[in-house]
C-alpha cells in the first residue's frame, strides 16, 4: 500500500455529516495520506446522550471491524462518545479520538482551553471523557451552544453565530485561552470562530488526523501490554453485527 490510509469514522448514521468530516480531514491531511470516511451501518442519526453514545460505540467498532481493506490508523470522529478503548483492543494501528486529540493540542497552545459543544446534555459526557483521559485540569469550561447535532447541518449560519457567542464568553468569563470545537459536525468552522474570539481554535477532526499521521510516521501504535491487549478468544454471539444485516 502506497502512502498512509486513515479511516475516519463518523459516530452517527448521517451520511452528509460523514462527508463534512471527511472533507475537513482531507483538507488538513498531508500529501500521500488517503482519508476514507466511514458511516456506521446501524445506530442513531445523531448522538446526544448516553444511550446513543453506547449504541454508537458498538456501531463504530462493527464498521471498522468489517472494513475490507488495509489501513494505517483510525480516527473516531465523535466528541465525548464512548468506544475508543474498544477500538484500541480491536486494532493493531493507532486509534485517535477527536475529543482527546483536540484537548491534547489545545494544551500545547495555551494554559486553559474551553470546549464549545451542542446541547447541554452533552456537557457531562465530554467532562467525563476529559477526566478519564487526564485532560480535565486544563479545561476552563465546557459550554453548550444550544444546537442539536443535526442543527449544524440544517443552518450553518445560525450554528456559527451560536458557537462563536459561547466561545467569546468562554474567553471573556472563563479564562479560556484556546477554544475546542466540541462536535465532529463542527468540522471546518475554526476560521470563523477564531475571527470572533482572537483565540486559537482547535478542530478535533483536524487535530486527530495530524496526530494519527504523526503516530504512523513515528512507527508507533497502541500498547498491547495489558489494558488494550486484543480481546480474549471466545464466542461472541451475533458479532460482527453487520454480517447479520447483509
PDB file of N, CA and C in Angstrom, residues 114-175:
ATOM      1  N   UNK A 114     -11.286  25.836  26.452  1.00  0.00           N
ATOM      2  CA  UNK A 114     -12.709  25.563  26.629  1.00  0.00           C
ATOM      3  C   UNK A 114     -13.182  24.678  25.490  1.00  0.00           C
ATOM      4  N   UNK A 115     -14.265  23.962  25.723  1.00  0.00           N
ATOM      5  CA  UNK A 115     -14.922  23.178  24.681  1.00  0.00           C
ATOM      6  C   UNK A 115     -16.308  23.768  24.472  1.00  0.00           C
ATOM      7  N   UNK A 116     -16.634  24.090  23.229  1.00  0.00           N
ATOM      8  CA  UNK A 116     -17.989  24.541  22.899  1.00  0.00           C
ATOM      9  C   UNK A 116     -18.659  23.413  22.140  1.00  0.00           C
ATOM     10  N   UNK A 117     -19.742  22.894  22.716  1.00  0.00           N
ATOM     11  CA  UNK A 117     -20.407  21.727  22.141  1.00  0.00           C
ATOM     12  C   UNK A 117     -21.832  22.062  21.698  1.00  0.00           C
ATOM     13  N   UNK A 118     -22.657  21.058  21.610  1.00  0.00           N
ATOM     14  CA  UNK A 118     -24.011  21.217  21.088  1.00  0.00           C
ATOM     15  C   UNK A 118     -25.007  21.452  22.232  1.00  0.00           C
ATOM     16  N   UNK A 119     -25.742  20.431  22.632  1.00  0.00           N
ATOM     17  CA  UNK A 119     -26.747  20.562  23.679  1.00  0.00           C
ATOM     18  C   UNK A 119     -26.135  20.423  25.072  1.00  0.00           C
ATOM     19  N   UNK A 120     -26.819  20.951  26.074  1.00  0.00           N
ATOM     20  CA  UNK A 120     -26.301  20.915  27.444  1.00  0.00           C
ATOM     21  C   UNK A 120     -26.137  19.491  27.962  1.00  0.00           C
ATOM     22  N   UNK A 121     -26.934  18.554  27.450  1.00  0.00           N
ATOM     23  CA  UNK A 121     -26.826  17.180  27.938  1.00  0.00           C
ATOM     24  C   UNK A 121     -25.511  16.521  27.516  1.00  0.00           C
ATOM     25  N   UNK A 122     -24.817  17.118  26.547  1.00  0.00           N
ATOM     26  CA  UNK A 122     -23.526  16.569  26.113  1.00  0.00           C
ATOM     27  C   UNK A 122     -22.377  17.002  27.017  1.00  0.00           C
ATOM     28  N   UNK A 123     -22.611  18.014  27.841  1.00  0.00           N
ATOM     29  CA  UNK A 123     -21.536  18.574  28.659  1.00  0.00           C
ATOM     30  C   UNK A 123     -20.934  17.531  29.593  1.00  0.00           C
ATOM     31  N   UNK A 124     -21.784  16.796  30.291  1.00  0.00           N
ATOM     32  CA  UNK A 124     -21.302  15.799  31.240  1.00  0.00           C
ATOM     33  C   UNK A 124     -20.484  14.708  30.581  1.00  0.00           C
ATOM     34  N   UNK A 125     -20.920  14.261  29.410  1.00  0.00           N
ATOM     35  CA  UNK A 125     -20.182  13.223  28.703  1.00  0.00           C
ATOM     36  C   UNK A 125     -18.788  13.699  28.317  1.00  0.00           C
ATOM     37  N   UNK A 126     -18.702  14.936  27.860  1.00  0.00           N
ATOM     38  CA  UNK A 126     -17.404  15.478  27.473  1.00  0.00           C
ATOM     39  C   UNK A 126     -16.517  15.652  28.700  1.00  0.00           C
ATOM     40  N   UNK A 127     -17.074  16.165  29.786  1.00  0.00           N
ATOM     41  CA  UNK A 127     -16.301  16.313  31.022  1.00  0.00           C
ATOM     42  C   UNK A 127     -15.775  14.966  31.500  1.00  0.00           C
ATOM     43  N   UNK A 128     -16.615  13.935  31.419  1.00  0.00           N
ATOM     44  CA  UNK A 128     -16.198  12.601  31.847  1.00  0.00           C
ATOM     45  C   UNK A 128     -15.069  12.066  30.968  1.00  0.00           C
ATOM     46  N   UNK A 129     -15.170  12.272  29.645  1.00  0.00           N
ATOM     47  CA  UNK A 129     -14.130  11.797  28.732  1.00  0.00           C
ATOM     48  C   UNK A 129     -12.807  12.503  29.008  1.00  0.00           C
ATOM     49  N   UNK A 130     -12.863  13.816  29.253  1.00  0.00           N
ATOM     50  CA  UNK A 130     -11.645  14.559  29.544  1.00  0.00           C
ATOM     51  C   UNK A 130     -11.042  14.126  30.874  1.00  0.00           C
ATOM     52  N   UNK A 131     -11.884  13.828  31.848  1.00  0.00           N
ATOM     53  CA  UNK A 131     -11.395  13.363  33.146  1.00  0.00           C
ATOM     54  C   UNK A 131     -10.738  11.993  33.008  1.00  0.00           C
ATOM     55  N   UNK A 132     -11.372  11.107  32.253  1.00  0.00           N
ATOM     56  CA  UNK A 132     -10.815   9.769  32.038  1.00  0.00           C
ATOM     57  C   UNK A 132      -9.457   9.855  31.354  1.00  0.00           C
ATOM     58  N   UNK A 133      -9.306  10.832  30.457  1.00  0.00           N
ATOM     59  CA  UNK A 133      -8.053  10.998  29.718  1.00  0.00           C
ATOM     60  C   UNK A 133      -7.010  11.794  30.498  1.00  0.00           C
ATOM     61  N   UNK A 134      -7.383  12.310  31.668  1.00  0.00           N
ATOM     62  CA  UNK A 134      -6.450  13.104  32.459  1.00  0.00           C
ATOM     63  C   UNK A 134      -6.232  14.501  31.920  1.00  0.00           C
ATOM     64  N   UNK A 135      -7.197  15.005  31.150  1.00  0.00           N
ATOM     65  CA  UNK A 135      -7.049  16.307  30.499  1.00  0.00           C
ATOM     66  C   UNK A 135      -7.956  17.381  31.109  1.00  0.00           C
ATOM     67  N   UNK A 136      -8.680  17.037  32.160  1.00  0.00           N
ATOM     68  CA  UNK A 136      -9.700  17.940  32.694  1.00  0.00           C
ATOM     69  C   UNK A 136      -9.112  19.114  33.481  1.00  0.00           C
ATOM     70  N   UNK A 137      -7.908  18.968  34.046  1.00  0.00           N
ATOM     71  CA  UNK A 137      -7.376  20.038  34.888  1.00  0.00           C
ATOM     72  C   UNK A 137      -7.024  21.296  34.095  1.00  0.00           C
ATOM     73  N   UNK A 138      -6.859  21.155  32.795  1.00  0.00           N
ATOM     74  CA  UNK A 138      -6.544  22.315  31.947  1.00  0.00           C
ATOM     75  C   UNK A 138      -7.796  22.871  31.262  1.00  0.00           C
ATOM     76  N   UNK A 139      -8.941  22.271  31.543  1.00  0.00           N
ATOM     77  CA  UNK A 139     -10.197  22.681  30.892  1.00  0.00           C
ATOM     78  C   UNK A 139     -10.882  23.770  31.709  1.00  0.00           C
ATOM     79  N   UNK A 140     -11.000  24.956  31.138  1.00  0.00           N
ATOM     80  CA  UNK A 140     -11.646  26.073  31.829  1.00  0.00           C
ATOM     81  C   UNK A 140     -13.153  25.885  31.905  1.00  0.00           C
ATOM     82  N   UNK A 141     -13.740  25.300  30.865  1.00  0.00           N
ATOM     83  CA  UNK A 141     -15.188  25.112  30.834  1.00  0.00           C
ATOM     84  C   UNK A 141     -15.584  24.244  29.653  1.00  0.00           C
ATOM     85  N   UNK A 142     -16.769  23.674  29.758  1.00  0.00           N
ATOM     86  CA  UNK A 142     -17.424  23.043  28.615  1.00  0.00           C
ATOM     87  C   UNK A 142     -18.761  23.757  28.468  1.00  0.00           C
ATOM     88  N   UNK A 143     -18.947  24.439  27.352  1.00  0.00           N
ATOM     89  CA  UNK A 143     -20.134  25.257  27.142  1.00  0.00           C
ATOM     90  C   UNK A 143     -21.013  24.671  26.042  1.00  0.00           C
ATOM     91  N   UNK A 144     -22.322  24.767  26.240  1.00  0.00           N
ATOM     92  CA  UNK A 144     -23.288  24.284  25.257  1.00  0.00           C
ATOM     93  C   UNK A 144     -23.785  25.440  24.399  1.00  0.00           C
ATOM     94  N   UNK A 145     -23.847  25.217  23.097  1.00  0.00           N
ATOM     95  CA  UNK A 145     -24.346  26.242  22.175  1.00  0.00           C
ATOM     96  C   UNK A 145     -25.873  26.234  22.084  1.00  0.00           C
ATOM     97  N   UNK A 146     -26.490  25.136  22.558  1.00  0.00           N
ATOM     98  CA  UNK A 146     -27.940  25.009  22.472  1.00  0.00           C
ATOM     99  C   UNK A 146     -28.423  24.423  21.167  1.00  0.00           C
ATOM    100  N   UNK A 147     -27.497  24.067  20.282  1.00  0.00           N
ATOM    101  CA  UNK A 147     -27.844  23.488  18.990  1.00  0.00           C
ATOM    102  C   UNK A 147     -27.791  21.970  19.061  1.00  0.00           C
ATOM    103  N   UNK A 148     -28.680  21.313  18.350  1.00  0.00           N
ATOM    104  CA  UNK A 148     -28.568  19.868  18.220  1.00  0.00           C
ATOM    105  C   UNK A 148     -27.518  19.555  17.164  1.00  0.00           C
ATOM    106  N   UNK A 149     -27.084  18.314  17.119  1.00  0.00           N
ATOM    107  CA  UNK A 149     -26.094  17.902  16.118  1.00  0.00           C
ATOM    108  C   UNK A 149     -26.625  18.153  14.712  1.00  0.00           C
ATOM    109  N   UNK A 150     -27.876  17.817  14.474  1.00  0.00           N
ATOM    110  CA  UNK A 150     -28.440  17.978  13.134  1.00  0.00           C
ATOM    111  C   UNK A 150     -28.670  19.436  12.767  1.00  0.00           C
ATOM    112  N   UNK A 151     -28.800  20.321  13.779  1.00  0.00           N
ATOM    113  CA  UNK A 151     -28.920  21.757  13.510  1.00  0.00           C
ATOM    114  C   UNK A 151     -27.674  22.298  12.812  1.00  0.00           C
ATOM    115  N   UNK A 152     -26.529  21.696  13.095  1.00  0.00           N
ATOM    116  CA  UNK A 152     -25.282  22.156  12.498  1.00  0.00           C
ATOM    117  C   UNK A 152     -25.327  22.045  10.980  1.00  0.00           C
ATOM    118  N   UNK A 153     -25.978  20.972  10.496  1.00  0.00           N
ATOM    119  CA  UNK A 153     -26.110  20.759   9.056  1.00  0.00           C
ATOM    120  C   UNK A 153     -27.241  21.599   8.475  1.00  0.00           C
ATOM    121  N   UNK A 154     -28.317  21.758   9.255  1.00  0.00           N
ATOM    122  CA  UNK A 154     -29.517  22.411   8.736  1.00  0.00           C
ATOM    123  C   UNK A 154     -29.354  23.920   8.578  1.00  0.00           C
ATOM    124  N   UNK A 155     -28.630  24.558   9.504  1.00  0.00           N
ATOM    125  CA  UNK A 155     -28.498  26.022   9.461  1.00  0.00           C
ATOM    126  C   UNK A 155     -27.084  26.420   9.881  1.00  0.00           C
ATOM    127  N   UNK A 156     -26.112  26.301   8.983  1.00  0.00           N
ATOM    128  CA  UNK A 156     -24.720  26.595   9.315  1.00  0.00           C
ATOM    129  C   UNK A 156     -24.494  28.015   9.819  1.00  0.00           C
ATOM    130  N   UNK A 157     -25.216  28.980   9.270  1.00  0.00           N
ATOM    131  CA  UNK A 157     -25.030  30.376   9.679  1.00  0.00           C
ATOM    132  C   UNK A 157     -25.420  30.583  11.132  1.00  0.00           C
ATOM    133  N   UNK A 158     -26.575  30.025  11.523  1.00  0.00           N
ATOM    134  CA  UNK A 158     -27.015  30.132  12.917  1.00  0.00           C
ATOM    135  C   UNK A 158     -26.067  29.363  13.836  1.00  0.00           C
ATOM    136  N   UNK A 159     -25.524  28.257  13.334  1.00  0.00           N
ATOM    137  CA  UNK A 159     -24.594  27.451  14.120  1.00  0.00           C
ATOM    138  C   UNK A 159     -23.336  28.233  14.452  1.00  0.00           C
ATOM    139  N   UNK A 160     -22.775  28.888  13.449  1.00  0.00           N
ATOM    140  CA  UNK A 160     -21.561  29.676  13.670  1.00  0.00           C
ATOM    141  C   UNK A 160     -21.823  30.782  14.689  1.00  0.00           C
ATOM    142  N   UNK A 161     -22.960  31.445  14.577  1.00  0.00           N
ATOM    143  CA  UNK A 161     -23.292  32.536  15.492  1.00  0.00           C
ATOM    144  C   UNK A 161     -23.393  32.040  16.928  1.00  0.00           C
ATOM    145  N   UNK A 162     -24.075  30.914  17.137  1.00  0.00           N
ATOM    146  CA  UNK A 162     -24.260  30.387  18.491  1.00  0.00           C
ATOM    147  C   UNK A 162     -22.950  29.884  19.083  1.00  0.00           C
ATOM    148  N   UNK A 163     -22.162  29.205  18.284  1.00  0.00           N
ATOM    149  CA  UNK A 163     -20.874  28.678  18.758  1.00  0.00           C
ATOM    150  C   UNK A 163     -19.920  29.821  19.078  1.00  0.00           C
ATOM    151  N   UNK A 164     -19.876  30.814  18.196  1.00  0.00           N
ATOM    152  CA  UNK A 164     -18.986  31.955  18.397  1.00  0.00           C
ATOM    153  C   UNK A 164     -19.327  32.721  19.669  1.00  0.00           C
ATOM    154  N   UNK A 165     -20.619  32.846  19.967  1.00  0.00           N
ATOM    155  CA  UNK A 165     -21.038  33.566  21.181  1.00  0.00           C
ATOM    156  C   UNK A 165     -20.543  32.848  22.433  1.00  0.00           C
ATOM    157  N   UNK A 166     -20.688  31.534  22.471  1.00  0.00           N
ATOM    158  CA  UNK A 166     -20.222  30.776  23.638  1.00  0.00           C
ATOM    159  C   UNK A 166     -18.700  30.791  23.735  1.00  0.00           C
ATOM    160  N   UNK A 167     -18.039  30.764  22.594  1.00  0.00           N
ATOM    161  CA  UNK A 167     -16.577  30.838  22.597  1.00  0.00           C
ATOM    162  C   UNK A 167     -16.110  32.189  23.131  1.00  0.00           C
ATOM    163  N   UNK A 168     -16.800  33.246  22.712  1.00  0.00           N
ATOM    164  CA  UNK A 168     -16.458  34.590  23.192  1.00  0.00           C
ATOM    165  C   UNK A 168     -16.623  34.680  24.707  1.00  0.00           C
ATOM    166  N   UNK A 169     -17.724  34.154  25.227  1.00  0.00           N
ATOM    167  CA  UNK A 169     -17.969  34.180  26.670  1.00  0.00           C
ATOM    168  C   UNK A 169     -16.935  33.352  27.428  1.00  0.00           C
ATOM    169  N   UNK A 170     -16.513  32.247  26.841  1.00  0.00           N
ATOM    170  CA  UNK A 170     -15.509  31.396  27.489  1.00  0.00           C
ATOM    171  C   UNK A 170     -14.190  32.136  27.649  1.00  0.00           C
ATOM    172  N   UNK A 171     -13.812  32.880  26.609  1.00  0.00           N
ATOM    173  CA  UNK A 171     -12.572  33.653  26.668  1.00  0.00           C
ATOM    174  C   UNK A 171     -12.698  34.793  27.667  1.00  0.00           C
ATOM    175  N   UNK A 172     -13.832  35.500  27.638  1.00  0.00           N
ATOM    176  CA  UNK A 172     -14.003  36.690  28.477  1.00  0.00           C
ATOM    177  C   UNK A 172     -14.312  36.362  29.928  1.00  0.00           C
ATOM    178  N   UNK A 173     -15.054  35.271  30.177  1.00  0.00           N
ATOM    179  CA  UNK A 173     -15.532  34.993  31.533  1.00  0.00           C
ATOM    180  C   UNK A 173     -14.860  33.791  32.203  1.00  0.00           C
ATOM    181  N   UNK A 174     -14.412  32.813  31.410  1.00  0.00           N
ATOM    182  CA  UNK A 174     -13.901  31.572  31.996  1.00  0.00           C
ATOM    183  C   UNK A 174     -12.378  31.491  32.027  1.00  0.00           C
ATOM    184  N   UNK A 175     -11.731  32.430  31.389  1.00  0.00           N
ATOM    185  CA  UNK A 175     -10.279  32.404  31.352  1.00  0.00           C
ATOM    186  C   UNK A 175      -9.703  31.465  30.312  1.00  0.00           C
TER     187      UNK A 175
END
